[in-house]
Amino acid sequence: MRIPCPICGDRDRREFYYVGDAQIINRPSPEASEDIWNDYLHNRDNPAGVTKDLWYHENGCNSWLVVTRSTTTHEVQHAELVTKLKGDGS
Amino acid sequence: MRFSGLKILKEGLTGNKGWTNHWREPEPKQEYDILIIGGGGHGLSTAYYLAKNHGLKNIAVLEKGYLGGGNVGRNTTIVRANYFLPGNSEFYSHSLKLWEGLEHDLNYNVMHSQRGLINLFHSDGQRDAFARRGNAMINQGDDAILLDTEGVRDLLPYLDFEQVRFPIYGGLYHPRGGSARHDAVAWGYARGADTRGVDLIQNCEVTGIDISQGRVTGVQTNRGQISAKKVGIVVAGRSGQVAAMAGMRLPIESHVLQAFVTEGLKPCIDHVVSFGMGHFYISQSDKGGLVFGGDLDFYASYAQRGNLPMKEHVMEAGMTLMPMIGKARVLRSWGGIMDMTPDGSPIIDKTDIEGLYIDCGWCYGGFKAVPASGFCFAHLIATEKHHEFASGFRLDRFKTGYGLIDEEGTGSQHNLH
Ligand SMILES: Cc1cc2nc3c(=O)[nH]c(=O)nc-3n(C[C@H](O)[C@H](O)[C@H](O)COP(=O)(O)OP(=O)(O)OC[C@H]3O[C@@H](n4cnc5c(N)ncnc54)[C@H](O)[C@@H]3O)c2cc1C
Ligand SMILES: [Zn+2]
């Protein structure tokens, strides 16, 4: 499995650390309800098919990436920098 | 049909013509009292104990493929009761006791082999941790013996004891640990359930869950609608998808775990050996194949097959620990879909929907749990009360933060178990 880092190009999966569903980049406000926090921290759509998840290029450029990928075929379709998705400083 | 020595003798003398199917192939009825979704180890044992312990009759198990085609037939069969935390300890202790009586109970040879499990340690700190775990196991009424290097050498002379990276300081020996024949466990429970009147319906995929006014009323399947008063979801790696049919999101992420088997060899590994530092464990099957595995591939997956980096990692760890296996040829590798929870412990609970129950989150350790999980889940479905040995496996522990069972002590967060 190779991940197309927008900065480094196609790299072996071993260079990356997997975090989980990309929903983790959308942190609720501290005042949000218990249910919203529980959903954010624990509950997952866990799709069989295309998913977006968060990876860290720890043995490369140290970028955080949102990777579009299939959980049934392991095909990696796309990787986007989190800073590009969210803007710097978020 | 029951097995006995006499029956085997008779069949042997009469051309083995008298063996019959182990279970019926019934058509689904219009309505059942209880439906169990999923014909893996846990679903089948749940149905068995509903019938046996609670005298319930009108039950069906719906399996989308064939019985035992999921993880129950894909795992590496370690059976043990060496858990540490309250919540887990009493549950796995109970499960091991059920294992010890299982063959008589089911009249089925599940090849349960208590050949002993050794968990190796490689530092003073790890020795302390294992001593503490061993004491917890003894307090629970199970068995544990702390071995030093020489003690391990007596049992496992073939290990590389002087390796620089992870020198072997000793091991925690659990004599009652061991393995079993995975398919036979599924078949034995299936036959036991069928004999007690449970309809086992294969090639029957649940595609929807019918809910009316907050109460479950039945399920949709590829073989039509089936009504039921109660429904239990027991689908391991597919838990998220089936729960979604009832509008639920679960604290579960499905991951792939791989396993490997070599060509058949003469007996050489007599125990189950676990090398936690290297993420490697091994045992030898009765056919002679070395059965071994390691950690998750560590990305969400439903593929039932893994990638090469984890294969390499597992083989490297194996070679570090026991260089003697280097010439064995690997015959096959495969993967299973693991229902991973944030704290690494399972869920046996009611849901917010009346009559809908769920048993899931077994991560990579649910084979040993097959007897007790079915036992306790059947108790919950039949009596509406949590069984005392499974009362900690609550769904809401993640939300409240109260009662988390983080056996590894790494934190209650996806991707840490
Ligand atoms: C490689 C590997 C090694 C392992 N090693 C060990 C070990 O050494 N010791 C240990 O204790 N555990 C081990 N495990 C874990 C253990 O196998 C699982 O935790 C356990 O088998 C899961 O429960 P089950 O048997 O009910 O699952 P499964 O056998 O997967 O049963 C679930 C069933 O649900 C069915 N299903 C899914 N969706 C639907 C639907 N919509 N409708 C109808 N049916 C459906 C599936 O087809 C499947 O048959 C291992 C797992 C793997 C993959
Ligand atoms: Zn990069």
XYZ file of C-alpha atoms and ligand atoms in Angstrom:
561
model
C 0.000 0.000 0.000
C 1.367 3.379 -1.045
C 0.115 6.777 -0.027
C 0.488 9.730 -2.412
C 1.779 12.455 -0.098
C 1.156 15.821 -1.842
C 4.632 16.944 -0.725
C 6.761 13.768 -1.006
C 4.958 11.786 -3.691
C 4.045 8.081 -3.547
C 5.486 6.583 -0.361
C 5.358 3.197 1.359
C 2.641 2.857 3.980
C 5.346 2.171 6.597
C 6.394 5.824 6.544
C 2.981 6.843 7.860
C 1.228 6.635 11.202
C -2.498 5.869 11.011
C -4.780 7.840 13.329
C -8.296 6.856 12.270
C -11.437 8.299 10.723
C -10.823 11.841 9.435
C -13.761 13.098 11.528
C -11.105 13.579 14.220
C -9.967 16.838 12.572
C -13.346 18.445 13.278
C -13.144 18.907 17.032
C -16.388 20.053 18.693
C -16.436 23.146 20.857
C -15.590 22.627 24.539
C -19.183 23.558 25.397
C -20.684 20.928 23.105
C -22.863 18.262 24.741
C -21.668 14.925 26.096
C -23.343 13.172 23.178
C -21.484 15.251 20.623
C -18.161 14.620 22.355
C -18.893 10.915 22.658
C -19.700 10.790 18.954
C -16.495 12.629 18.148
C -14.186 10.595 20.364
C -15.650 7.105 20.109
C -18.424 6.473 17.608
C -17.550 5.793 13.992
C -19.358 5.337 10.657
C -16.868 2.535 9.985
C -17.855 2.178 6.307
C -17.182 -0.883 4.148
C -16.111 0.965 1.019
C -14.674 4.419 0.473
C -13.532 6.156 3.623
C -11.444 9.174 4.566
C -8.904 8.755 7.293
C -6.160 10.749 8.957
C -2.498 9.756 8.523
C 0.712 11.395 9.698
C 3.792 11.294 7.471
C 6.127 10.699 10.402
C 9.058 9.320 8.409
C 8.707 11.946 5.699
C 7.639 15.566 5.692
C 5.695 15.409 9.025
C 2.473 16.485 7.322
C -0.991 15.452 8.432
C -2.956 13.998 5.540
C -6.575 13.095 4.870
C -6.430 9.973 2.722
C -9.346 8.776 0.581
C -9.195 5.015 0.482
C -11.283 1.880 0.084
C -11.594 -0.347 3.142
C -12.683 -3.291 0.986
C -9.937 -3.229 -1.695
C -7.206 -1.194 0.049
C -7.012 1.021 -3.047
C -5.706 4.474 -2.118
C -7.376 7.150 -4.219
C -6.192 10.470 -2.947
C -4.356 12.315 -0.183
C -4.872 15.928 0.829
C -2.935 18.075 3.303
C -4.962 18.875 6.396
C -3.594 22.422 6.322
C -5.032 22.815 2.855
C -8.422 21.479 3.920
C -8.614 23.552 7.080
C -6.278 26.473 6.383
C -3.132 27.132 8.401
C -3.249 27.636 12.139
C -6.323 25.525 12.824
C -26.964 -38.058 16.044
C -24.610 -38.452 18.973
C -20.994 -39.528 18.929
C -19.697 -42.386 21.048
C -16.887 -44.887 20.916
C -19.417 -47.617 20.183
C -20.931 -45.646 17.312
C -17.525 -45.079 15.731
C -16.764 -48.793 15.988
C -20.104 -49.730 14.462
C -19.766 -47.226 11.619
C -16.228 -48.373 10.949
C -17.478 -51.932 10.514
C -20.465 -51.006 8.363
C -18.844 -48.690 5.795
C -19.537 -45.385 7.583
C -22.971 -45.230 5.985
C -24.877 -44.258 9.108
C -23.501 -40.749 9.681
C -26.077 -38.051 9.097
C -25.938 -34.270 8.678
C -25.044 -32.431 11.851
C -27.887 -29.955 11.499
C -31.031 -29.373 9.465
C -31.372 -26.857 6.613
C -34.710 -25.291 7.539
C -36.548 -22.638 5.560
C -36.999 -19.470 7.625
C -40.367 -19.253 9.372
C -42.508 -16.114 9.286
C -41.906 -15.365 12.929
C -39.588 -16.227 15.810
C -39.399 -15.224 19.443
C -35.684 -14.521 19.132
C -33.469 -13.879 16.107
C -29.695 -13.971 16.360
C -27.938 -12.148 13.524
C -24.587 -13.793 12.789
C -23.614 -17.468 12.759
C -20.083 -17.131 14.082
C -18.874 -18.581 17.355
C -20.671 -16.028 19.497
C -23.984 -16.171 17.621
C -24.085 -19.963 17.717
C -23.150 -20.201 21.392
C -25.780 -17.559 22.216
C -28.457 -19.618 20.475
C -27.244 -22.784 22.191
C -27.402 -21.316 25.686
C -30.751 -19.608 25.035
C -32.126 -23.063 24.357
C -30.129 -25.000 26.929
C -29.954 -22.669 29.928
C -33.227 -20.819 29.479
C -35.405 -23.464 27.846
C -36.371 -21.138 24.989
C -37.586 -22.752 21.806
C -38.596 -20.473 18.972
C -35.142 -19.187 17.932
C -33.299 -18.737 14.625
C -29.715 -17.810 13.747
C -29.410 -15.852 10.487
C -26.030 -16.168 8.777
C -25.258 -14.345 5.559
C -22.648 -16.885 4.426
C -22.038 -20.320 5.871
C -21.754 -21.213 9.545
C -18.262 -20.605 10.843
C -17.054 -18.763 7.725
C -16.151 -15.607 9.645
C -13.525 -15.006 12.289
C -14.425 -18.118 14.208
C -12.854 -20.112 11.378
C -9.998 -17.679 10.783
C -8.416 -17.197 14.167
C -5.298 -18.660 15.728
C -7.237 -20.394 18.501
C -5.536 -19.293 21.700
C -7.715 -20.060 24.709
C -6.610 -18.518 27.994
C -7.732 -16.815 31.198
C -4.811 -14.516 31.956
C -6.604 -11.191 32.096
C -5.833 -8.665 34.761
C -8.628 -6.157 35.219
C -11.897 -6.668 37.076
C -14.582 -6.966 34.437
C -12.361 -9.090 32.237
C -10.889 -11.457 34.873
C -14.098 -13.056 36.060
C -15.488 -13.252 32.542
C -12.534 -15.058 30.959
C -12.162 -17.251 34.021
C -15.760 -18.358 33.560
C -15.141 -18.891 29.854
C -12.159 -21.161 30.489
C -14.241 -23.253 32.890
C -16.898 -23.631 30.212
C -14.166 -24.678 27.751
C -13.018 -27.343 30.167
C -16.462 -28.945 30.140
C -17.346 -28.134 26.549
C -16.647 -31.440 24.859
C -18.851 -33.335 27.267
C -21.499 -30.682 27.203
C -21.660 -30.623 23.394
C -20.745 -34.285 22.823
C -18.342 -32.919 20.242
C -14.572 -33.130 19.973
C -13.442 -29.493 19.815
C -9.839 -30.625 20.372
C -9.434 -28.341 23.356
C -5.781 -28.778 24.255
C -4.509 -27.262 27.505
C -0.898 -27.395 26.454
C 0.096 -24.304 28.426
C 0.703 -20.717 27.386
C 3.933 -18.834 28.070
C 4.084 -15.048 27.841
C 7.727 -14.004 27.643
C 9.233 -10.951 29.334
C 12.474 -9.123 28.656
C 13.109 -6.531 31.368
C 12.802 -6.038 35.131
C 9.819 -3.778 34.677
C 8.035 -6.340 32.552
C 8.806 -9.033 35.125
C 7.120 -6.934 37.816
C 4.111 -6.401 35.594
C 3.813 -10.119 34.889
C 4.247 -11.020 38.557
C 1.348 -8.689 39.307
C -0.736 -10.166 36.506
C 0.029 -13.681 37.738
C -1.141 -12.732 41.235
C -4.349 -11.325 39.788
C -4.918 -14.580 37.919
C -4.338 -16.637 41.070
C -6.692 -14.362 43.026
C -9.299 -15.045 40.376
C -8.828 -18.771 40.997
C -6.887 -19.501 37.830
C -3.320 -20.715 37.484
C -0.105 -18.798 36.879
C 3.564 -19.611 37.442
C 6.342 -17.056 37.122
C 9.309 -18.644 35.350
C 12.861 -17.338 35.303
C 15.154 -17.781 32.298
C 16.057 -21.337 33.264
C 12.425 -22.195 33.814
C 11.615 -21.013 30.310
C 14.638 -22.858 28.912
C 13.317 -26.128 30.345
C 10.063 -25.738 28.435
C 11.236 -23.889 25.312
C 14.889 -24.842 24.735
C 14.734 -23.692 21.105
C 14.381 -19.961 21.812
C 17.257 -17.574 21.205
C 17.862 -16.593 24.827
C 20.886 -14.369 24.339
C 19.486 -12.065 21.674
C 20.734 -8.538 22.275
C 17.561 -6.600 21.704
C 15.122 -8.667 23.793
C 17.040 -11.072 26.074
C 14.617 -13.497 27.699
C 14.313 -12.791 31.425
C 11.523 -15.311 31.963
C 7.874 -15.934 31.274
C 4.447 -16.091 32.851
C 3.295 -19.680 32.478
C -0.453 -20.379 32.370
C -0.708 -24.193 32.318
C -4.470 -24.242 31.661
C -4.057 -22.034 28.595
C -3.890 -23.652 25.179
C -5.806 -23.957 21.954
C -8.780 -25.654 20.301
C -9.988 -26.584 16.839
C -11.826 -23.438 15.706
C -14.238 -24.966 13.153
C -15.210 -27.708 15.554
C -16.261 -25.134 18.136
C -18.633 -23.553 15.617
C -19.907 -26.947 14.456
C -20.336 -28.286 17.973
C -22.405 -25.306 19.086
C -24.340 -25.395 15.806
C -25.254 -29.026 16.257
C -26.105 -28.470 19.917
C -28.384 -25.552 19.064
C -30.032 -27.391 16.173
C -30.689 -30.440 18.333
C -32.479 -28.177 20.790
C -34.726 -26.846 18.040
C -32.899 -23.682 16.925
C -33.275 -22.999 13.187
C -29.838 -22.295 11.662
C -30.459 -20.387 8.439
C -27.463 -19.965 6.167
C -27.157 -17.727 3.105
C -29.530 -15.340 4.839
C -28.182 -11.800 4.997
C -29.901 -9.276 7.211
C -30.375 -6.079 5.199
C -32.593 -4.081 7.532
C -33.917 -3.993 11.078
C -37.588 -3.210 11.564
C -38.355 -0.864 14.411
C -41.751 0.407 15.388
C -42.289 2.933 18.178
C -38.890 2.320 19.694
C -39.313 -1.446 19.662
C -37.747 -4.009 17.355
C -40.303 -6.011 15.375
C -38.159 -8.082 13.028
C -35.602 -7.947 10.257
C -35.416 -7.675 6.475
C -33.300 -10.301 4.745
C -32.428 -11.406 1.236
C -34.892 -14.236 1.909
C -37.748 -11.976 2.970
C -39.012 -10.310 6.111
C -38.880 -12.235 9.388
C -40.713 -11.029 12.481
C -39.309 -11.370 15.967
C -39.917 -10.207 19.508
C -36.213 -9.930 20.269
C -33.146 -9.555 18.067
C -29.479 -10.009 19.020
C -26.724 -8.557 16.834
C -23.580 -10.762 16.965
C -21.696 -9.990 13.757
C -18.129 -9.209 14.921
C -16.355 -7.138 12.243
C -19.656 -6.190 10.590
C -21.147 -4.769 13.798
C -20.985 -1.156 12.627
C -22.910 -1.917 9.472
C -25.649 -3.988 11.066
C -26.059 -1.529 13.947
C -26.419 1.246 11.349
C -29.564 -0.584 10.119
C -31.037 0.311 13.497
C -29.789 3.887 13.282
C -26.934 3.344 15.715
C -23.301 4.440 15.479
C -20.995 2.230 17.491
C -17.639 2.882 19.163
C -16.117 0.389 16.754
C -13.608 0.545 13.942
C -13.042 -2.607 11.856
C -9.418 -3.600 11.294
C -7.638 -6.468 9.596
C -5.601 -8.997 11.594
C -3.466 -11.488 9.690
C -2.371 -15.034 10.477
C 0.001 -17.533 8.889
C 0.558 -21.261 8.726
C 3.552 -23.267 7.563
C 3.749 -26.687 5.960
C 3.252 -29.584 8.366
C 6.291 -30.363 10.493
C 7.092 -32.955 13.110
C 6.106 -31.892 16.642
C 8.524 -29.200 17.794
C 6.522 -26.494 19.582
C 4.592 -28.035 22.445
C 3.055 -24.886 23.955
C 1.536 -21.607 22.911
C 4.324 -19.028 23.023
C 3.655 -15.312 23.078
C 6.403 -12.766 22.414
C 4.644 -9.498 23.137
C 7.650 -7.265 22.607
C 7.967 -8.465 19.044
C 4.229 -8.758 18.368
C 4.507 -12.448 17.631
C 2.876 -15.590 18.943
C 2.954 -19.189 17.783
C 1.646 -22.678 18.354
C 1.708 -25.906 16.377
C -1.509 -27.432 15.093
C -2.245 -31.124 15.431
C -1.628 -31.443 11.682
C 1.892 -30.111 12.281
C 1.620 -26.639 10.766
C 3.118 -23.776 12.738
C 0.286 -21.315 13.270
C 1.451 -17.811 14.047
C 0.471 -14.192 13.936
C 1.175 -10.717 15.202
C -0.510 -7.372 15.434
C -3.154 -5.578 13.392
C -2.157 -4.022 10.074
C -3.375 -0.803 11.733
C -5.749 0.783 9.287
C -9.506 0.364 8.954
C -10.257 -2.576 6.650
C -12.944 -5.048 5.621
C -10.724 -6.865 3.138
C -10.049 -10.109 5.066
C -6.492 -9.914 3.764
C -3.577 -7.783 4.841
C -0.533 -6.144 3.339
C 3.133 -7.100 3.117
C 4.664 -4.803 5.780
C 2.935 -6.668 8.618
C 3.875 -10.027 7.097
C 7.508 -8.945 7.084
C 7.286 -7.623 10.629
C 5.770 -10.845 11.971
C 8.332 -13.059 10.203
C 11.180 -10.888 11.501
C 9.888 -11.163 15.046
C 9.566 -14.932 14.669
C 13.136 -15.195 13.415
C 14.378 -13.044 16.294
C 12.740 -15.298 18.843
C 13.197 -18.760 17.352
C 15.635 -18.872 14.448
C 14.900 -22.591 14.041
C 11.687 -21.833 12.156
C 13.570 -20.009 9.394
C 13.517 -22.900 6.974
C 9.829 -23.706 7.379
C 7.822 -22.697 4.322
C 4.744 -20.566 4.826
C 1.785 -22.218 3.136
C -0.968 -19.692 3.600
C -1.801 -16.345 5.111
C -5.187 -14.729 5.583
C -6.949 -12.009 7.504
C -10.084 -11.477 9.537
C -12.149 -8.385 10.303
C -11.704 -7.295 13.902
C -14.320 -5.202 15.700
C -12.004 -2.875 17.611
C -13.323 -0.782 20.527
C -11.510 2.233 22.005
C -10.523 0.428 25.233
C -9.946 -2.986 23.645
C -12.733 -4.681 25.623
C -16.069 -6.015 24.387
C -19.695 -4.910 24.624
C -22.557 -7.147 25.779
C -25.523 -4.885 26.329
C -29.025 -3.760 25.551
C -29.478 -0.932 23.082
C -31.805 2.068 23.308
C -34.223 0.129 21.124
C -36.494 -2.172 23.083
C -35.822 -5.833 22.289
C -32.573 -5.149 20.435
C -29.359 -6.415 22.031
C -25.760 -6.305 20.926
C -22.677 -8.441 21.538
C -19.576 -7.086 19.801
C -16.192 -5.426 20.207
C -14.208 -8.648 20.663
C -11.182 -7.143 18.979
C -8.560 -9.824 18.323
C -9.426 -11.895 21.378
C -12.922 -13.244 20.987
C -12.287 -16.912 20.268
C -11.554 -17.810 23.872
C -14.678 -15.847 24.771
C -17.057 -17.873 22.596
C -18.522 -19.981 25.449
C -18.901 -17.222 28.061
C -20.069 -14.609 25.585
C -22.927 -16.819 24.414
C -23.654 -17.802 28.010
C -23.869 -14.201 29.220
C -25.545 -12.756 26.129
C -28.228 -15.461 26.291
C -28.731 -14.541 29.947
C -29.186 -10.870 29.019
C -31.648 -11.611 26.209
C -33.648 -14.126 28.237
C -33.757 -12.350 31.602
C -33.160 -8.677 30.672
C -30.422 -8.662 33.330
C -26.675 -8.471 32.840
C -24.934 -11.644 33.888
C -22.654 -11.036 36.868
C -19.605 -12.155 34.884
C -20.288 -9.746 32.023
C -21.731 -6.802 33.880
C -18.812 -4.535 32.992
C -19.203 -4.761 29.217
C -21.483 -1.729 28.920
C -21.967 0.308 25.796
C -22.208 3.601 27.653
C -18.824 3.300 29.399
C -17.175 5.280 26.605
C -19.600 8.154 26.944
C -19.432 8.366 30.721
C -15.776 7.392 31.039
C -16.863 5.235 33.960
C -15.937 1.532 33.895
C -13.508 1.582 30.981
C -11.629 -1.729 30.765
C -8.278 -0.803 29.267
C -6.358 -4.041 29.768
C -3.259 -2.776 27.967
C -3.208 0.520 29.851
C -2.626 2.517 26.686
C -5.673 4.774 26.850
C -9.231 4.530 25.639
C -8.831 5.716 22.104
C -9.229 4.156 18.678
C -5.891 3.056 17.157
C -4.265 2.334 20.533
C -5.328 -1.309 20.857
C -6.143 -13.879 12.399
C -6.942 -13.888 13.656
C -6.416 -14.455 14.817
C -7.151 -14.481 15.996
N -6.637 -15.140 17.073
C -7.359 -15.276 18.202
C -6.847 -16.053 19.285
O -5.763 -16.643 19.204
N -7.597 -16.132 20.413
C -8.786 -15.500 20.533
O -9.403 -15.581 21.593
N -9.320 -14.777 19.506
C -8.638 -14.657 18.332
N -9.161 -13.946 17.273
C -10.441 -13.226 17.445
C -11.688 -14.083 17.241
O -11.558 -14.868 16.090
C -12.917 -13.172 17.111
O -12.943 -12.204 18.145
C -14.236 -13.955 17.193
O -14.211 -15.091 16.369
C -15.393 -13.045 16.780
O -16.652 -13.591 17.066
P -17.466 -14.571 16.080
O -16.841 -15.912 16.124
O -18.870 -14.523 16.454
O -17.205 -13.847 14.673
P -17.488 -14.327 13.194
O -17.131 -15.757 13.011
O -16.857 -13.334 12.301
O -19.075 -14.254 13.121
C -19.832 -13.154 12.675
C -20.794 -13.681 11.620
O -21.747 -12.686 11.310
C -22.086 -12.845 9.954
N -22.728 -11.627 9.466
C -22.165 -10.406 9.276
N -23.064 -9.540 8.786
C -24.231 -10.217 8.661
C -25.533 -9.860 8.199
N -25.821 -8.624 7.763
N -26.503 -10.816 8.213
C -26.241 -12.083 8.639
N -25.027 -12.466 9.076
C -24.031 -11.549 9.095
C -20.747 -13.125 9.296
O -20.903 -13.717 8.021
C -20.076 -14.027 10.312
O -20.248 -15.397 10.032
C -8.447 -13.890 16.051
C -8.977 -13.333 14.900
C -8.257 -13.335 13.695
C -8.856 -12.752 12.455
Zn 5.186 13.736 3.008
